[in-house]
Coordinates of C-alpha atoms in Angstrom, one line a residue:
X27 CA 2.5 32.4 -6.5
X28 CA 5.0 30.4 -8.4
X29 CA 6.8 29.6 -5.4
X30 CA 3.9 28.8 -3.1
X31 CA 4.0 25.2 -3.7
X32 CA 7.7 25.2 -3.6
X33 CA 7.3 26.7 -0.1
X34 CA 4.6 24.8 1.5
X35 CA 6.9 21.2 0.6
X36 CA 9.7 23.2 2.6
X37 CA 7.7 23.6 5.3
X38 CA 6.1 20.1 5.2
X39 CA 9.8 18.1 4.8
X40 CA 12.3 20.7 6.4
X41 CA 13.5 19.5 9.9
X42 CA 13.6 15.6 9.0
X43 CA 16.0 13.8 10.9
X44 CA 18.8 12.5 8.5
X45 CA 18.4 8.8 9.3
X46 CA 14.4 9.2 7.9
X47 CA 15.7 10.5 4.6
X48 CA 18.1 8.0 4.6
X49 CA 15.8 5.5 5.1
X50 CA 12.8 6.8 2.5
X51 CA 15.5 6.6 -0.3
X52 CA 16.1 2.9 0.4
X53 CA 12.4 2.4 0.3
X54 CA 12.9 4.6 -3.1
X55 CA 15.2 1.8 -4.3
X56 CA 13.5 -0.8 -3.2
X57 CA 10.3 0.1 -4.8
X58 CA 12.0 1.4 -8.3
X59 CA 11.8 -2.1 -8.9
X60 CA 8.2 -3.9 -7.8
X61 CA 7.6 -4.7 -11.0
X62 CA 6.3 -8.4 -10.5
X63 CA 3.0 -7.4 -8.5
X64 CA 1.6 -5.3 -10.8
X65 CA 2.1 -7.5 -13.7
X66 CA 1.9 -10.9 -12.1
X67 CA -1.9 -12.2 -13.4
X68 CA -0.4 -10.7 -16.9
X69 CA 2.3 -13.3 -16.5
X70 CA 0.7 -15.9 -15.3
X71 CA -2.2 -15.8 -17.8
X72 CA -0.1 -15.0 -20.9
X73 CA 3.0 -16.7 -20.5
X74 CA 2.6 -19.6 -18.3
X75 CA -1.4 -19.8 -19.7
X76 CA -2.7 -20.5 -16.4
X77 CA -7.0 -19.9 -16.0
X78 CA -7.9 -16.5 -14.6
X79 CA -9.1 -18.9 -11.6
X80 CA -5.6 -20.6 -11.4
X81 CA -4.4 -16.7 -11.3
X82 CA -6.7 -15.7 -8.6
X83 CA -5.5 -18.8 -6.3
X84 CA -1.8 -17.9 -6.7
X85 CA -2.7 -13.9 -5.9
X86 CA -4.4 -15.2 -2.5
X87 CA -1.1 -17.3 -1.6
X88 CA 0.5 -13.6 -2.4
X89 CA -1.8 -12.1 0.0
X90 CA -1.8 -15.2 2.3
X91 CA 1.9 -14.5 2.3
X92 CA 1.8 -10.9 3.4
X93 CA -0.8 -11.2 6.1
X94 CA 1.8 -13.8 7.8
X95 CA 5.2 -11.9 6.9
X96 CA 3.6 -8.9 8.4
X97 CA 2.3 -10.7 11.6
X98 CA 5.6 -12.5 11.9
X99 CA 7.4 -9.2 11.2
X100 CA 5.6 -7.4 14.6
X101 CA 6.8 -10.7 16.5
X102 CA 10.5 -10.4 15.1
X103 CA 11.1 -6.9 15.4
X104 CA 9.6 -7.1 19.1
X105 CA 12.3 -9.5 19.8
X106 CA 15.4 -9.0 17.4
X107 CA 15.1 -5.3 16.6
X108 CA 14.2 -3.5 13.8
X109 CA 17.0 -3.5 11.7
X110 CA 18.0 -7.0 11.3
X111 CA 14.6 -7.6 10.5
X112 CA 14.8 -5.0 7.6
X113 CA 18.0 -6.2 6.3
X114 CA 17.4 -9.7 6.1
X115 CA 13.8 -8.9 4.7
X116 CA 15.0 -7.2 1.4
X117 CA 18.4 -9.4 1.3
X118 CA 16.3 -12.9 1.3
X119 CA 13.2 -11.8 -1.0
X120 CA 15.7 -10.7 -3.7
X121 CA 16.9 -14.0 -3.8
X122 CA 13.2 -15.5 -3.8
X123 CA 12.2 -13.1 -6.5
X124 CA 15.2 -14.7 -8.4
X125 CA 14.2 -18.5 -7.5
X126 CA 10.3 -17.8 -8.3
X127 CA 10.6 -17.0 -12.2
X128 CA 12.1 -20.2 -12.7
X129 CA 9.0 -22.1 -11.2
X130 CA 6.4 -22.6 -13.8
X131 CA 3.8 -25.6 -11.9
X132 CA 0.8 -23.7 -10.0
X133 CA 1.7 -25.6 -6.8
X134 CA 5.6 -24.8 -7.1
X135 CA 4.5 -21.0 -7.7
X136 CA 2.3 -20.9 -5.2
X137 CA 4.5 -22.3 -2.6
X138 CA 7.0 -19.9 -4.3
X139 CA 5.0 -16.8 -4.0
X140 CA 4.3 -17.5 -0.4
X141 CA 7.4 -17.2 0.7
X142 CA 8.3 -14.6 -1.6
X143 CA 5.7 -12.1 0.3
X144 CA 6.3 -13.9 3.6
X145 CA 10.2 -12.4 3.5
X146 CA 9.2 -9.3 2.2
X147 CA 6.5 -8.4 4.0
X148 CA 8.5 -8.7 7.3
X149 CA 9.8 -5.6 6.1
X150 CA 6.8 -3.4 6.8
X151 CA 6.1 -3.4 10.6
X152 CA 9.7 -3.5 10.8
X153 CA 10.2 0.0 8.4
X154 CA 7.1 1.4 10.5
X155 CA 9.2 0.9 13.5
X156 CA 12.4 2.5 12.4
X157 CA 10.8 5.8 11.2
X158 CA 9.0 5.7 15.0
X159 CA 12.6 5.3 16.6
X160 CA 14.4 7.6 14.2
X161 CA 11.3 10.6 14.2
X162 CA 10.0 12.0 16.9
X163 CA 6.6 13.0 17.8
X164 CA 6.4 16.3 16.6
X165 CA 7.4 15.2 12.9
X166 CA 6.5 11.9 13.2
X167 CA 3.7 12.1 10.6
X168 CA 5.5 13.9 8.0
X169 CA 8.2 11.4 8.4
X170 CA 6.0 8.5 7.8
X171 CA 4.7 10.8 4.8
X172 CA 8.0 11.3 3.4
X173 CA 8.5 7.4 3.4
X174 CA 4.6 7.0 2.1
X175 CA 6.4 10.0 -1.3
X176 CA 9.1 7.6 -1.6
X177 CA 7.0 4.5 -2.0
X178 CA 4.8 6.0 -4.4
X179 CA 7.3 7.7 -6.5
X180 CA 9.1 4.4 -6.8
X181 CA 6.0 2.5 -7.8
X182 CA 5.9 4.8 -10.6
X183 CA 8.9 3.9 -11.7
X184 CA 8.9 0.6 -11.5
X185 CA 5.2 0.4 -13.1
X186 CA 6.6 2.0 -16.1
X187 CA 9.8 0.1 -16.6
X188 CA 7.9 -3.1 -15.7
X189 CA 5.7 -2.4 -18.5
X190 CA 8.3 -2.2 -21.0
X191 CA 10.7 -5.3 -19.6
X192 CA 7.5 -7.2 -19.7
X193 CA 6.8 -6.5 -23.2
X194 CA 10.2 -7.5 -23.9
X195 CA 10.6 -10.9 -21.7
X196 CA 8.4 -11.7 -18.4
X197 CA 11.9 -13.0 -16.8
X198 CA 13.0 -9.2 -16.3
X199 CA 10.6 -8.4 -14.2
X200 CA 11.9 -10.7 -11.8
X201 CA 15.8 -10.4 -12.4
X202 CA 14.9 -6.2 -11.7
X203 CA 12.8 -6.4 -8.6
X204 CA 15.0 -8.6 -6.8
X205 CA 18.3 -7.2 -7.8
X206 CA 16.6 -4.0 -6.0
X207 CA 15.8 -5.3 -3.2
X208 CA 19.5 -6.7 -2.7
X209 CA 20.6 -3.5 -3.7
X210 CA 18.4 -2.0 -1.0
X211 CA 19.9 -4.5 1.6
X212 CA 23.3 -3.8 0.8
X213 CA 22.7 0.3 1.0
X214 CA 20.6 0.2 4.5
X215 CA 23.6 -2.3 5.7
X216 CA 25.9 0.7 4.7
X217 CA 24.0 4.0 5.1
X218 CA 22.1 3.6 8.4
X219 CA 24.4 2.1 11.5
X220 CA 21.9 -0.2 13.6
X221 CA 20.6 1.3 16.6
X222 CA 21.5 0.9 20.1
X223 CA 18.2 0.7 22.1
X224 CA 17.2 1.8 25.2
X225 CA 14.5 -0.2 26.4
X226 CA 14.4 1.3 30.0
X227 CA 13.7 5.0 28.8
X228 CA 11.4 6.9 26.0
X229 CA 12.5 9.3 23.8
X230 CA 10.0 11.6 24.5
X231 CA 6.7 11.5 26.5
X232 CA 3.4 11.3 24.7
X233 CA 0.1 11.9 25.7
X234 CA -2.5 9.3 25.1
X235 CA -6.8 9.5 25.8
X236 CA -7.0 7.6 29.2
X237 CA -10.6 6.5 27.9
X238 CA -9.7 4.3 25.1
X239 CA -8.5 0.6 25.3
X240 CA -5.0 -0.3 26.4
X241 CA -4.8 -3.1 23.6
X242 CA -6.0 -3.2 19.8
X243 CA -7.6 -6.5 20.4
X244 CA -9.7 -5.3 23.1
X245 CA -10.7 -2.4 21.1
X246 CA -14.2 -3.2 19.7
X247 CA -14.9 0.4 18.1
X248 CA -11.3 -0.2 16.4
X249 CA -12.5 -3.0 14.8
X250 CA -15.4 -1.8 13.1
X251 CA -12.4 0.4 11.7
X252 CA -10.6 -2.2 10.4
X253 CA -13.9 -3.7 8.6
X254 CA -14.3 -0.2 6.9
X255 CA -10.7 -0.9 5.8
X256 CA -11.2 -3.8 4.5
X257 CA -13.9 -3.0 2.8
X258 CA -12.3 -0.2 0.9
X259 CA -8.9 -2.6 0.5
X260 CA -10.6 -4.8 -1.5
X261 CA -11.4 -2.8 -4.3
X262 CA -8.5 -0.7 -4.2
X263 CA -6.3 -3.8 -4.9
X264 CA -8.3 -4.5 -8.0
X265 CA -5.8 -1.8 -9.4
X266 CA -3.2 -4.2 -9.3
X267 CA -4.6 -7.4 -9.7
X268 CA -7.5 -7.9 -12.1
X269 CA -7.9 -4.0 -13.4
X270 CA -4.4 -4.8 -16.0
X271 CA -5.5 -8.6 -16.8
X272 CA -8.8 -6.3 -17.8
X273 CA -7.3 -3.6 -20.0
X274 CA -4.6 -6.2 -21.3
X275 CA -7.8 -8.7 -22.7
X276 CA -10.7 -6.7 -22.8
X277 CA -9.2 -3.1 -24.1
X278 CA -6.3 -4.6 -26.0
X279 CA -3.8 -2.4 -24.4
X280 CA 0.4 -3.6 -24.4
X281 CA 1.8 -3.6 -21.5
X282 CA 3.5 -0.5 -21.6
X283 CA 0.2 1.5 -22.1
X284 CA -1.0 -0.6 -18.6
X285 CA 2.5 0.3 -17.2
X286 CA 1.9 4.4 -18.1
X287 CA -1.4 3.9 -16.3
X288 CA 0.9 2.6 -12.9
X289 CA 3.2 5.7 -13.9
X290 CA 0.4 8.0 -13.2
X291 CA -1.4 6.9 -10.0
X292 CA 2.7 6.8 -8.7
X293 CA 3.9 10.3 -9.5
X294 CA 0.4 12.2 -9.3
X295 CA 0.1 10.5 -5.9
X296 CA 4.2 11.9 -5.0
X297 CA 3.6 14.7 -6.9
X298 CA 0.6 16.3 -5.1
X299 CA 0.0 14.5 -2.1
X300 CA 1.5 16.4 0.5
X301 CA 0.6 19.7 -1.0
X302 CA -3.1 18.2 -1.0
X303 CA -3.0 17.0 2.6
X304 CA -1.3 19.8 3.6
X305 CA -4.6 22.2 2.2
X306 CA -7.2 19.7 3.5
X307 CA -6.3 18.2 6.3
X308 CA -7.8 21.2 8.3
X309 CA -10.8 22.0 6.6
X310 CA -12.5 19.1 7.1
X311 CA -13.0 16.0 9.7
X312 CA -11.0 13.2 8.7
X313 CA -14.2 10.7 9.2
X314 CA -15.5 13.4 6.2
X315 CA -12.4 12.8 3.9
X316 CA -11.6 9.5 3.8
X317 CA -15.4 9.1 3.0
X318 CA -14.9 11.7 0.6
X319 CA -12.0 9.7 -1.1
X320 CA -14.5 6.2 -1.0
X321 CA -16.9 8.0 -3.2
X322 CA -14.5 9.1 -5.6
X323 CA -13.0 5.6 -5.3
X324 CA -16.3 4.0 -6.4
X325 CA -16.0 6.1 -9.1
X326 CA -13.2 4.9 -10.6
X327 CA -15.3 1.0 -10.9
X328 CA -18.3 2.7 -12.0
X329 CA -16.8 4.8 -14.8
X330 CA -15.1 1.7 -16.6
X331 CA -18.9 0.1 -17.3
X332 CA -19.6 4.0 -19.2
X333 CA -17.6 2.8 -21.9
X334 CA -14.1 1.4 -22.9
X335 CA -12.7 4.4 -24.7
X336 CA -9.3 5.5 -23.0
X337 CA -10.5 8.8 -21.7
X338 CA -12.7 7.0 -19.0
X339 CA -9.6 4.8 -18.8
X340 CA -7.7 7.7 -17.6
X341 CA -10.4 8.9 -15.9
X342 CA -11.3 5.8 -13.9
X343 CA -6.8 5.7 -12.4
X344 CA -7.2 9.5 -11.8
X345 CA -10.5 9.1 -9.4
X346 CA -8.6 5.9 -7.7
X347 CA -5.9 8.4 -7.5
X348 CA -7.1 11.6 -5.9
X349 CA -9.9 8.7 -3.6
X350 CA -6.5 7.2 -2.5
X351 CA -5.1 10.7 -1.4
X352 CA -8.1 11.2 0.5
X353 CA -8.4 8.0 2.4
X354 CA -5.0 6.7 2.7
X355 CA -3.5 9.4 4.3
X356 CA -6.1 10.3 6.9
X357 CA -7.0 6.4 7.7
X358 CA -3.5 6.2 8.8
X359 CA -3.5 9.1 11.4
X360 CA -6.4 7.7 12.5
X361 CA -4.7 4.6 13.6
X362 CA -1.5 6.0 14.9
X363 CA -3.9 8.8 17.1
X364 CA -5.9 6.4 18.8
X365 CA -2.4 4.0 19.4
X366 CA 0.3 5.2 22.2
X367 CA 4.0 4.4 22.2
X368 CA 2.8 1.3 24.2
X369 CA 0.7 -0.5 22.1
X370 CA 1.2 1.2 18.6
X371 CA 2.8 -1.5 17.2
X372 CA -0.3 -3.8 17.9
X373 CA -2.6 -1.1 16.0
X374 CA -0.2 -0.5 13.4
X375 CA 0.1 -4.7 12.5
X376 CA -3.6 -4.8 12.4
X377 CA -3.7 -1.9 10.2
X378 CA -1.1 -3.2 8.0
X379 CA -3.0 -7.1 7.9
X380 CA -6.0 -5.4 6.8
X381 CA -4.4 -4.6 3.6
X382 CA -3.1 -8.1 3.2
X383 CA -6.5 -9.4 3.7
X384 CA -7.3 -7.7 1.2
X385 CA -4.7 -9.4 -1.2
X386 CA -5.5 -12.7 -0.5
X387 CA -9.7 -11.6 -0.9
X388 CA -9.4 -8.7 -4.0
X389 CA -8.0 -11.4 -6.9
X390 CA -10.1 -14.4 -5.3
X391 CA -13.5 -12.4 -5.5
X392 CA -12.6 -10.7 -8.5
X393 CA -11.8 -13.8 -10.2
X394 CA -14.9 -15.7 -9.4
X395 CA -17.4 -12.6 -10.5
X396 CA -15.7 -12.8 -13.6
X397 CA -15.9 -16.7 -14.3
X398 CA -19.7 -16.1 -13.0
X399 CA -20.2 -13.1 -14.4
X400 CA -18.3 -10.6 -16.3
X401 CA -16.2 -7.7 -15.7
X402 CA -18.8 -5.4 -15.4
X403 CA -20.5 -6.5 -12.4
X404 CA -16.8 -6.7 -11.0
X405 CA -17.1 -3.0 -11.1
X406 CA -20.3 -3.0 -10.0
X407 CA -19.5 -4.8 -6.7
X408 CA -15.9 -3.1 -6.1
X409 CA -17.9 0.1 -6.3
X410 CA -21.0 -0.6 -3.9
X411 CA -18.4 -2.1 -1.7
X412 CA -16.6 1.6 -1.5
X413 CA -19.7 3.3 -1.0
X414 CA -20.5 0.9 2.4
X415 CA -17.6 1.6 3.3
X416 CA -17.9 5.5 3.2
X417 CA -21.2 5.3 4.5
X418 CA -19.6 3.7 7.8
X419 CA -17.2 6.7 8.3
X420 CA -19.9 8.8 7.7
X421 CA -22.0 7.2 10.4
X422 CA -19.0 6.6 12.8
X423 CA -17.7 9.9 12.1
X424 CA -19.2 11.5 16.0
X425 CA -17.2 8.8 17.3
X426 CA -13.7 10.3 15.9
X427 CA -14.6 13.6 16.9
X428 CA -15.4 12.8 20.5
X429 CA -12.0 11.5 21.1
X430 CA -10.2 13.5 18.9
X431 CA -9.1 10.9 16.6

């Protein structure tokens, strides 16, 4: 029994081509040090002593930035390659990183943080499209898994050294995610040799449903998806916007307690995940489990009006947690089973720019409830906007199970 676990993460990783694992430890790196996200409205608002609204307006140019960098990142990689596109993405928002901490008026950081994400969110259509090249499709899936451990494992990292560089001066937050991301650069320039492509062949032949829509755009049902999405984006990126600037001012915590908090969503989420997916994936529809994951995500809003003791404080990141597990995951298949190697890329972007919608609209809404309002009816909203969601895979689900996806 002791080795049970042990053996199902052989059977989930083992087979993985080289240049995946190669690739998921540069993510590792790169991620070791995102340490400005998660404490950006902390630094804004207590260093620079900008308004929680001012705070809110720089996190949507954040999220402005990443909806472009990953549109501009499909249009790049369809025409430069992959590679290049990486390479330069982590190389040039290093340097950003480094520029943007000496920037200190709300127009200069907004302009700042704009490009920032723009450069580095080139990166993610990009990645997605290396670990399509370099997998195949019979271990496609667990290689865009292993990439998903590396990220997560890395976030916890970097949450809980961010925590403690923050407490000690805002300024190494930036010096330690950008000298990561050059370090990245430098190791995918030297690990991984670019790729010669072969436009006129496949790697493999894939099956497809001939009844579903040849393009994304076209693909009305899909975008009722991407609404669902949205709708549970939004209050997932609460975790990282207005959720610390709340235990920071209303709880009191430092910012090492709030970077422990980032520590444990990262490593329970590398930790278990593919064990968890593994064991569930089977058992139930995926329409039923992402839904599944949105209740428990609503949850995690509605526990923090109980009361502000730090057990429902733990309580409220392990919900988000094991809700993330259940959604993220099976959300994704979802996309990349209804895509073939033809358009893919088109369902993958709009995927991805759901999420960076939901950057530029989770500190914007959040901010104004809380000038308006209070905390509390932030929760209140976040939550019932999870629970919508879930109820539209729930009412959707017949659809996935007619075409298999």
């Amino acid at each position: 029994m002791f080795f049970k676990p042990l053996y199902i993460y052989k059977n989930a990783f083992g087979g993985l081509p080289k240049s995946v694992w190669l690739l998921s430890a540069i993510m590792f790196v790169n991620r070791s040090g995102t340490m400005v996200l998660p404490f950006l409205t902390l630094y804004l608002t207590q260093k620079l002593h900008f308004s929680v609204a001012d705070a809110g307006i720089v996190m949507a140019f954040y999220g402005s930035g990443a909806l472009f960098g990953t549109f501009l990142g499909g249009k790049l990689t369809d025409k430069i390659g992959f590679y290049p596109i990486q390479f330069y993405s982590l190389l040039l928002s290093g340097i950003a990183l480094l520029v943007l901490m000496q920037l200190t008026s709300l127009y200069s950081i907004c302009a700042g943080v704009f490009i920032f994400t723009t450069l580095g969110d080139t990166f993610r259509p990009a990645n997605g499209a290396s670990i399509a090249y370099y997998s195949t499709p019979a271990n496609r899936t667990r290689s865009y898994t292993l990439n998903r451990l590396a990220i997560n494992l890395g976030w916890s990292i970097g949450g809980g050294m961010g925590g403690i560089l923050a407490e000690m001066d805002y300024n190494y937050l930036f010096w330690g995610d950008g000298v990561t991301c050059i370090v990245a650069a430098i190791l995918l320039r030297i690990l991984i040799k670019p790729p010669v492509l072969d436009t006129t062949s496949s790697k493999s032949a894939e099956t497809h449903v001939s009844n579903l829509p040849n393009s994304a755009y076209k693909d009305k049902f899909y975008w009722v998806f991407l609404a669902l999405v949205v709708m549970y984006a939004i209050p997932f990126f609460q975790l990282f916007s207005l959720e610390p600037l709340y235990f920071r001012t209303v709880i009191k915590l430092s910012e090492s307690r709030i970077g422990a908090f980032m520590v444990f969503n990262g490593l329970l989420i590398a930790t278990t995940e593919m064990i968890f997916v593994h064991t569930v994936e089977k058992r139930l529809p995926r329409p039923i489990l992402i839904a599944i994951g949105l209740l428990l995500t609503a949850c995690s809003f509605f526990v923090l009006n109980v009361s502000t003791a730090i057990m429902f404080i733990w309580f409220s990141i392990a919900f988000n947690t094991i809700g993330e597990m259940f959604a993220m995951p099976f959300m994704q298949t979802l996309v990349v089973d209804r895509a073939n190697e033809k358009n893919r890329g088109q369902y993958l972007a709009l995927y991805s720019m759901c999420y960076s919608i939901a950057q530029i609209s989770a500190p914007t809404i959040g901010a104004q409830i809380i000038q308006r309002w209070n905390f509390a009816e932030l929760w209140y909203v976040m939550g019932g906007l999870c629970l919508t969601s879930m109820l539209g895979f729930l009412l959707l689900r017949h659809h996935f199970v007619k075409h298999k996806v």
